[in-house]
Short mmCIF file of C-alpha atoms (C1' of nucleotides) in Angstrom, two decimals:
data_model
loop_
_atom_site.label_atom_id
_atom_site.label_comp_id
_atom_site.label_asym_id
_atom_site.label_seq_id
_atom_site.Cartn_x
_atom_site.Cartn_y
_atom_site.Cartn_z
CA UNK S 16 118.84 123.85 64.61
CA UNK S 17 121.01 121.37 66.47
CA UNK S 18 121.32 118.90 63.98
CA UNK S 19 123.75 116.61 63.41
CA UNK S 20 126.25 118.84 61.74
CA UNK S 21 126.36 121.17 64.36
CA UNK S 22 126.27 118.48 67.18
CA UNK S 23 130.05 117.07 66.55
CA UNK S 24 131.30 121.32 65.36
CA UNK S 25 129.88 122.42 68.69
CA UNK S 26 131.79 119.68 70.90
CA UNK S 27 135.09 120.34 68.26
CA UNK S 28 134.62 124.11 68.71
CA UNK S 29 134.72 123.01 73.20
CA UNK S 30 137.82 120.64 72.59
CA UNK S 31 135.89 117.76 72.40
CA UNK S 32 136.12 114.18 70.08
CA UNK S 33 132.98 112.84 68.70
CA UNK S 34 131.70 109.82 69.80
CA UNK S 35 128.91 107.95 68.67
CA UNK S 36 128.24 107.54 72.22
CA UNK S 37 127.70 110.80 72.51
CA UNK S 38 125.76 111.69 69.92
CA UNK S 39 123.42 108.96 70.91
CA UNK S 40 122.76 110.76 74.17
CA UNK S 41 121.77 113.86 73.15
CA UNK S 42 119.84 112.47 70.32
CA UNK S 43 117.61 111.28 73.70
CA UNK S 44 117.66 113.59 75.44
CA UNK S 45 116.21 116.20 71.95
CA UNK S 46 114.30 113.12 70.67
CA UNK S 47 112.55 112.52 74.02
CA UNK S 48 112.52 117.21 74.75
CA UNK S 49 108.93 118.01 77.56
CA UNK S 50 109.71 114.45 79.12
CA UNK S 51 111.99 115.17 81.52
CA UNK S 52 113.97 112.08 81.80
CA UNK S 53 116.47 111.28 84.42
CA UNK S 54 119.87 110.28 84.10
CA UNK S 55 118.62 106.43 84.67
CA UNK S 56 116.17 106.65 82.13
CA UNK S 57 117.97 108.65 79.26
CA UNK S 58 120.46 105.58 80.02
CA UNK S 59 117.66 102.79 78.86
CA UNK S 60 117.05 104.87 76.23
CA UNK S 61 120.38 105.26 74.61
CA UNK S 62 121.09 101.34 75.30
CA UNK S 63 117.89 100.26 72.58
CA UNK S 64 120.24 102.35 70.44
CA UNK S 65 123.69 100.74 71.59
CA UNK S 66 123.71 98.33 73.59
CA UNK S 67 127.32 98.35 75.24
CA UNK S 68 126.92 101.85 76.64
CA UNK S 69 128.47 101.85 80.03
CA UNK S 70 126.48 104.20 82.56
CA UNK S 71 129.02 105.53 83.33
CA UNK S 72 129.70 107.61 79.75
CA UNK S 73 126.41 108.39 79.88
CA UNK S 74 126.76 110.39 83.02
CA UNK S 75 130.07 111.85 81.66
CA UNK S 76 128.33 112.75 78.57
CA UNK S 77 125.34 114.82 79.91
CA UNK S 78 127.64 116.50 82.50
CA UNK S 79 130.00 117.50 79.45
CA UNK S 80 126.74 118.60 77.24
CA UNK S 81 125.10 120.66 80.29
CA UNK S 82 129.13 122.13 80.51
CA UNK S 83 129.39 122.97 76.98
CA UNK S 84 125.25 124.43 77.32
CA UNK S 85 123.25 122.38 74.82
CA UNK S 86 121.20 120.95 77.43
CA UNK S 87 120.46 121.37 81.36
CA UNK S 88 119.35 119.64 84.29
CA UNK S 89 115.93 120.85 86.58
CA UNK S 90 115.79 119.06 89.71
CA UNK S 91 112.16 118.28 90.54
CA UNK S 92 113.12 117.18 94.44
CA UNK S 93 112.10 113.26 93.05
CA UNK S 94 115.36 112.54 93.51
CA UNK S 95 116.18 112.11 90.70
CA UNK S 96 118.24 114.83 88.27
CA UNK S 97 116.56 115.26 84.68
CA UNK S 98 117.72 117.33 81.21
CA UNK S 99 116.08 118.85 79.10
CA UNK S 100 117.46 120.58 75.57
CA UNK S 101 118.64 123.95 76.09
CA UNK S 102 117.79 126.79 73.33
CA UNK S 103 119.92 129.05 72.69
CA UNK S 104 116.99 131.74 71.77
CA UNK S 105 116.01 131.56 75.14
CA UNK S 106 116.87 134.43 77.45
CA UNK S 107 115.62 132.96 80.89
CA UNK S 108 114.48 129.25 81.59
CA UNK S 109 110.87 128.87 81.15
CA UNK S 110 109.37 127.95 84.29
CA UNK S 111 107.68 124.46 85.37
CA UNK S 112 103.91 123.81 85.88
CA UNK S 113 103.83 121.08 88.93
CA UNK S 114 100.26 119.52 89.30
CA UNK S 115 100.23 118.35 92.16
CA UNK S 116 96.85 116.03 91.26
CA UNK S 117 98.30 114.22 88.64
CA UNK S 118 102.02 114.97 88.55
CA UNK S 119 102.46 116.98 85.36
CA UNK S 120 104.77 118.48 84.54
CA UNK S 121 103.50 121.28 82.15
CA UNK S 122 105.74 124.38 80.57
CA UNK S 123 105.41 127.72 80.06
CA UNK S 124 108.12 130.10 78.31
CA UNK S 125 106.36 133.29 78.98
CA UNK S 126 109.02 134.39 80.20
CA UNK S 127 106.94 136.88 83.60
CA UNK S 128 109.43 138.02 86.12
CA UNK S 129 111.14 140.43 84.33
CA UNK S 130 109.44 143.72 86.27
CA UNK S 131 109.91 140.82 89.36
CA UNK S 132 113.64 141.41 88.97
CA UNK S 133 114.37 145.06 89.12
CA UNK S 134 112.12 144.56 92.13
CA UNK S 135 115.10 142.87 93.33
CA UNK S 136 117.44 144.57 91.89
CA UNK S 137 115.89 148.46 93.36
CA UNK S 138 115.15 146.48 96.75
CA UNK S 139 117.65 144.14 97.56
CA UNK S 140 120.86 144.93 95.47
CA UNK S 141 121.09 141.69 93.70
CA UNK S 142 121.54 141.55 90.33
CA UNK S 143 118.96 138.96 88.46
CA UNK S 144 120.66 136.63 85.88
CA UNK S 145 118.09 133.55 85.72
CA UNK S 146 115.82 131.86 87.99
CA UNK S 147 113.70 128.10 88.22
CA UNK S 148 110.29 129.15 88.99
CA UNK S 149 108.28 125.64 90.13
CA UNK S 150 104.62 126.20 90.79
CA UNK S 151 102.50 124.02 92.44
CA UNK S 152 98.34 123.90 91.96
CA UNK S 153 96.30 121.79 89.77
CA UNK S 154 96.72 121.82 85.92
CA UNK S 155 92.17 122.19 83.83
CA UNK S 156 91.79 118.33 84.04
CA UNK S 157 92.12 117.76 87.51
CA UNK S 158 90.22 121.12 88.68
CA UNK S 159 87.79 120.06 86.47
CA UNK S 160 87.99 116.64 89.14
CA UNK S 161 87.36 118.49 92.78
CA UNK S 162 84.62 120.76 91.24
CA UNK S 163 83.12 117.18 90.98
CA UNK S 164 83.96 115.42 93.91
CA UNK B 22 104.96 131.57 118.41
CA UNK B 23 106.46 127.89 118.42
CA UNK B 24 107.51 127.44 121.91
CA UNK B 25 108.95 124.72 124.24
CA UNK B 26 105.64 123.24 124.91
CA UNK B 27 104.09 124.44 121.27
CA UNK B 28 105.51 121.14 120.20
CA UNK B 29 105.03 119.48 122.54
CA UNK B 30 101.32 120.21 121.84
CA UNK B 31 101.50 119.67 117.88
CA UNK B 32 103.35 116.67 117.72
CA UNK B 33 100.56 115.00 120.49
CA UNK B 34 98.28 116.40 118.57
CA UNK B 35 99.29 114.97 115.63
CA UNK B 36 100.01 111.60 117.39
CA UNK B 37 102.79 111.76 117.86
CA UNK B 38 104.85 111.21 120.87
CA UNK B 39 107.67 114.18 122.55
CA UNK B 40 110.78 112.87 122.16
CA UNK B 41 114.22 114.97 124.09
CA UNK B 42 115.92 114.09 119.94
CA UNK B 43 112.33 115.17 118.33
CA UNK B 44 113.28 118.74 120.19
CA UNK B 45 116.77 119.38 119.97
CA UNK B 46 116.52 118.75 116.41
CA UNK B 47 113.81 121.07 116.53
CA UNK B 48 115.89 123.75 118.38
CA UNK B 49 118.45 123.25 116.08
CA UNK B 50 116.72 123.81 112.96
CA UNK B 51 115.02 127.30 115.06
CA UNK B 52 118.16 127.79 116.94
CA UNK B 53 120.42 128.49 113.08
CA UNK B 54 117.09 130.34 110.73
CA UNK B 55 118.56 131.13 107.62
CA UNK B 56 121.12 129.17 107.37
CA UNK B 57 119.71 126.36 104.56
CA UNK B 58 121.39 123.92 107.35
CA UNK B 59 121.68 120.50 105.29
CA UNK B 60 120.43 117.01 107.96
CA UNK B 61 124.28 116.44 108.47
CA UNK B 62 124.72 119.52 109.87
CA UNK B 63 122.15 119.21 111.58
CA UNK B 64 123.25 115.85 112.77
CA UNK B 65 126.45 117.06 113.81
CA UNK B 66 125.47 120.57 115.68
CA UNK B 67 122.34 117.95 117.76
CA UNK B 68 125.44 115.44 118.54
CA UNK B 69 126.94 118.34 120.34
CA UNK B 70 124.17 118.53 122.65
CA UNK B 71 122.50 114.95 123.18
CA UNK B 72 126.31 113.04 121.77
CA UNK B 73 124.37 109.71 121.34
CA UNK B 74 121.51 110.28 118.73
CA UNK B 75 121.82 108.18 115.33
CA UNK B 76 121.82 109.64 112.43
CA UNK B 77 118.27 107.53 111.19
CA UNK B 78 116.67 109.70 113.89
CA UNK B 79 118.04 112.33 112.87
CA UNK B 80 116.36 111.80 109.41
CA UNK B 81 113.01 110.83 110.62
CA UNK B 82 112.50 113.62 113.01
CA UNK B 83 113.18 115.87 109.77
CA UNK B 84 110.54 113.86 107.42
CA UNK B 85 108.35 114.01 110.71
CA UNK B 86 108.87 117.14 111.25
CA UNK B 87 108.27 117.89 107.81
CA UNK B 88 105.42 115.76 107.45
CA UNK B 89 103.34 118.13 110.68
CA UNK B 90 104.29 121.28 108.52
CA UNK B 91 106.30 122.59 111.43
CA UNK B 92 109.80 123.29 108.59
CA UNK B 93 110.07 122.21 104.98
CA UNK B 94 112.96 121.30 102.92
CA UNK B 95 114.66 122.37 100.47
CA UNK B 96 116.83 121.85 97.48
CA UNK B 97 119.35 123.70 96.26
CA UNK B 98 121.00 121.24 93.56
CA UNK B 99 124.02 120.92 95.46
CA UNK B 100 123.79 117.26 96.89
CA UNK B 101 121.48 118.24 99.89
CA UNK B 102 118.53 118.66 101.24
CA UNK B 103 118.33 122.01 103.56
CA UNK B 104 115.87 122.71 105.85
CA UNK B 105 113.83 125.94 107.47
CA UNK B 106 111.62 127.50 110.01
CA UNK B 107 108.54 126.59 108.62
CA UNK B 108 106.21 130.07 109.76
CA UNK B 109 102.92 129.54 110.14
CA UNK B 110 101.48 133.33 108.49
CA UNK B 111 103.29 132.48 105.39
CA UNK B 112 100.76 132.36 102.51
CA UNK B 113 103.69 131.15 100.50
CA UNK B 114 107.56 130.69 100.78
CA UNK B 115 109.87 132.75 100.60
CA UNK B 116 111.38 132.64 97.00
CA UNK B 117 116.02 132.74 96.81
CA UNK B 118 118.28 135.36 95.98
CA UNK B 119 121.68 132.49 95.35
CA UNK B 120 124.86 134.91 94.49
CA UNK B 121 126.82 133.74 91.45
CA UNK B 122 130.02 134.89 92.56
CA UNK B 123 129.74 133.56 96.45
CA UNK B 124 126.95 131.08 96.93
CA UNK B 125 125.37 134.11 100.06
CA UNK B 126 121.42 132.31 100.30
CA UNK B 127 119.73 135.49 101.06
CA UNK B 128 115.31 135.30 101.20
CA UNK B 129 112.81 137.90 100.24
CA UNK B 130 110.27 137.82 102.41
CA UNK B 131 108.17 140.15 100.02
CA UNK B 132 105.92 137.79 97.99
CA UNK B 133 106.06 139.60 94.32
CA UNK B 134 103.96 136.01 92.24
CA UNK B 135 100.27 137.06 93.27
CA UNK B 136 100.01 138.50 89.57
CA UNK B 137 101.71 136.32 87.71
CA UNK B 138 99.13 133.17 89.39
CA UNK B 139 96.51 135.25 88.39
CA UNK B 140 98.48 134.88 84.79
CA UNK B 141 98.47 131.48 84.63
CA UNK B 142 95.51 130.73 84.90
CA UNK B 143 94.16 132.21 83.15
CA UNK B 144 96.19 131.98 80.17
CA UNK B 145 96.59 127.89 81.12
CA UNK B 146 94.05 127.13 83.07
CA UNK B 147 96.55 126.27 85.39
CA UNK B 148 95.78 126.62 89.59
CA UNK B 149 98.52 127.83 91.60
CA UNK B 150 98.80 126.88 95.03
CA UNK B 151 102.67 127.27 95.90
CA UNK B 152 105.98 127.76 94.16
CA UNK B 153 109.30 127.69 94.96
CA UNK B 154 111.71 130.32 92.74
CA UNK B 155 114.77 130.91 93.14
CA UNK B 156 117.14 133.54 91.69
CA UNK B 157 120.74 133.68 90.27
CA UNK B 158 123.15 136.34 90.25
CA UNK B 159 124.82 138.50 91.71
CA UNK B 160 124.72 140.35 95.53
CA UNK B 161 125.15 143.48 96.30
CA UNK B 162 129.10 143.21 97.67
CA UNK B 163 129.51 140.51 94.72
CA UNK B 164 128.89 143.45 92.41
CA UNK B 165 130.98 146.17 93.44
CA UNK B 166 133.62 143.19 93.42
CA UNK B 167 132.62 142.92 89.14
CA UNK B 168 133.11 146.56 88.96
CA UNK B 169 136.07 147.51 90.34
CA UNK B 170 137.68 144.21 88.17
"C1'" DC K 28 102.24 97.59 129.88
"C1'" DT K 29 102.56 98.63 125.15
"C1'" DC K 30 103.71 100.34 121.57
"C1'" DC K 31 105.68 104.28 119.04
"C1'" DA K 32 110.33 105.68 119.54
"C1'" DT K 33 115.26 105.18 119.20
"C1'" DG K 34 120.48 103.63 117.68
"C1'" DC K 35 123.08 99.93 115.45
"C1'" DA K 36 124.67 98.84 111.24
"C1'" DA K 37 123.79 96.99 106.90
"C1'" DA K 38 121.52 98.65 102.55
"C1'" DC K 39 120.19 101.28 98.72
"C1'" DA K 40 120.25 104.12 95.01
"C1'" DC K 41 121.68 107.37 91.98
"C1'" DT K 42 126.70 108.37 90.82
"C1'" DT K 43 130.98 109.50 90.81
"C1'" DT K 44 136.02 107.24 89.84
"C1'" DG K 45 140.33 104.34 88.81
"C1'" DC K 46 142.26 101.63 85.26
"C1'" DA K 47 143.11 99.24 81.43
"C1'" DA K 48 141.48 98.74 76.66
"C1'" DT K 49 139.87 101.29 72.28
"C1'" DC K 50 138.89 104.74 69.25
"C1'" DC K 51 138.60 109.98 67.74
"C1'" DG K 52 141.62 112.99 64.87
"C1'" DC U 16 150.16 107.26 67.34
"C1'" DG U 17 149.07 109.77 71.64
"C1'" DG U 18 145.83 112.46 73.92
"C1'" DA U 19 141.20 111.92 75.16
"C1'" DT U 20 136.98 108.81 75.78
"C1'" DT U 21 135.12 104.37 76.80
"C1'" DG U 22 133.30 100.06 79.91
"C1'" DC U 23 133.48 97.78 83.56
"C1'" DA U 24 133.10 97.28 88.19
"C1'" DA U 25 134.11 98.63 93.05
"C1'" DA U 26 134.03 102.88 95.65
"C1'" DG U 27 131.80 107.60 97.14
"C1'" DT U 28 127.80 109.67 99.53
"C1'" DG U 29 123.62 110.88 100.81
"C1'" DT U 30 119.26 108.88 103.00
"C1'" DT U 31 116.27 104.75 104.22
"C1'" DT U 32 115.83 100.35 106.93
"C1'" DG U 33 115.25 95.51 109.88
"C1'" DC U 34 115.41 94.54 114.98
"C1'" DA U 35 116.07 94.52 118.87
"C1'" DT U 36 116.39 97.98 122.58
"C1'" DG U 37 114.69 101.65 125.27
"C1'" DG U 38 110.52 104.88 126.73
"C1'" DA U 39 106.34 108.06 126.77
"C1'" DG U 40 101.61 108.10 128.01
#
DNA sequence: CTCCATGCAAACACTTTGCAATCCG
DNA sequence: CGGATTGCAAAGTGTTTGCATGGAG
């Protein structure tokens, strides 16, 4: 896994220096897996542990961590860039289920799109390397509410 | 289809006034189907025909047209909101093929996700109403280039 | 004639940049 | 020590808002 030793090592391998700020930013993203924090939220959380940090550093660090592939950005079209930890064993990114009722965002880890990518290659001569999929609908709780109405 | 008569009628049905500005904005989006214009580009194009128009009007009109369902916004995570004409006969939005080589964006009209939505309902109790799917990869031209290298 | 819609400019919100001070290696 | 990194504040960017004027119904 990505423990602190690896974190420092990965940075150095890519020619970047290890700093406390970078560690703190990475920690916050990792400790809040599944919450899809945006840059500002990450900034606030890092400041709790490291109050001197500046916004610019957080933005620069997030860009750097994305560049080295340790995190990646998702866009839920709410005006914020949100971040998740990369899991190296994921060939493709997981899918998001976004509830139109309560706004919850859940994740589906299964890769359901393999056969579709074959169809796209056959029919459109387009070789898919990755995909981003968002399903909008109603989660179990909101479905129940709808029936009750 | 959405000719000018219908345009005015749809607006009025929803309680909005018909104005030249709204017509021009809609025209530009429609005349550039498939180009995924962003708000600024739409503004520039409208100004060619209607130079007095202000940016604010364009933004307000795009929001309004989206609200009444005549257009909809897509986000390719390039910092711009881009717009497409809605086709009423599309139950689900089409998919986008985004080429990592040349940046071209093509569209796949087939709805390939029906069976996947069933799986999601069975396995996750989530009822999908719509989806947004982007495939990143290489288009035919860029595939050829890669082989030639 | 009554509001809704427009144009302008100023305000916003998120992000990026310039630069001197600081710190990693 | 030397260049990468930081913090601060100022500058950018795309978009939104306030308000007086203008136009649709």
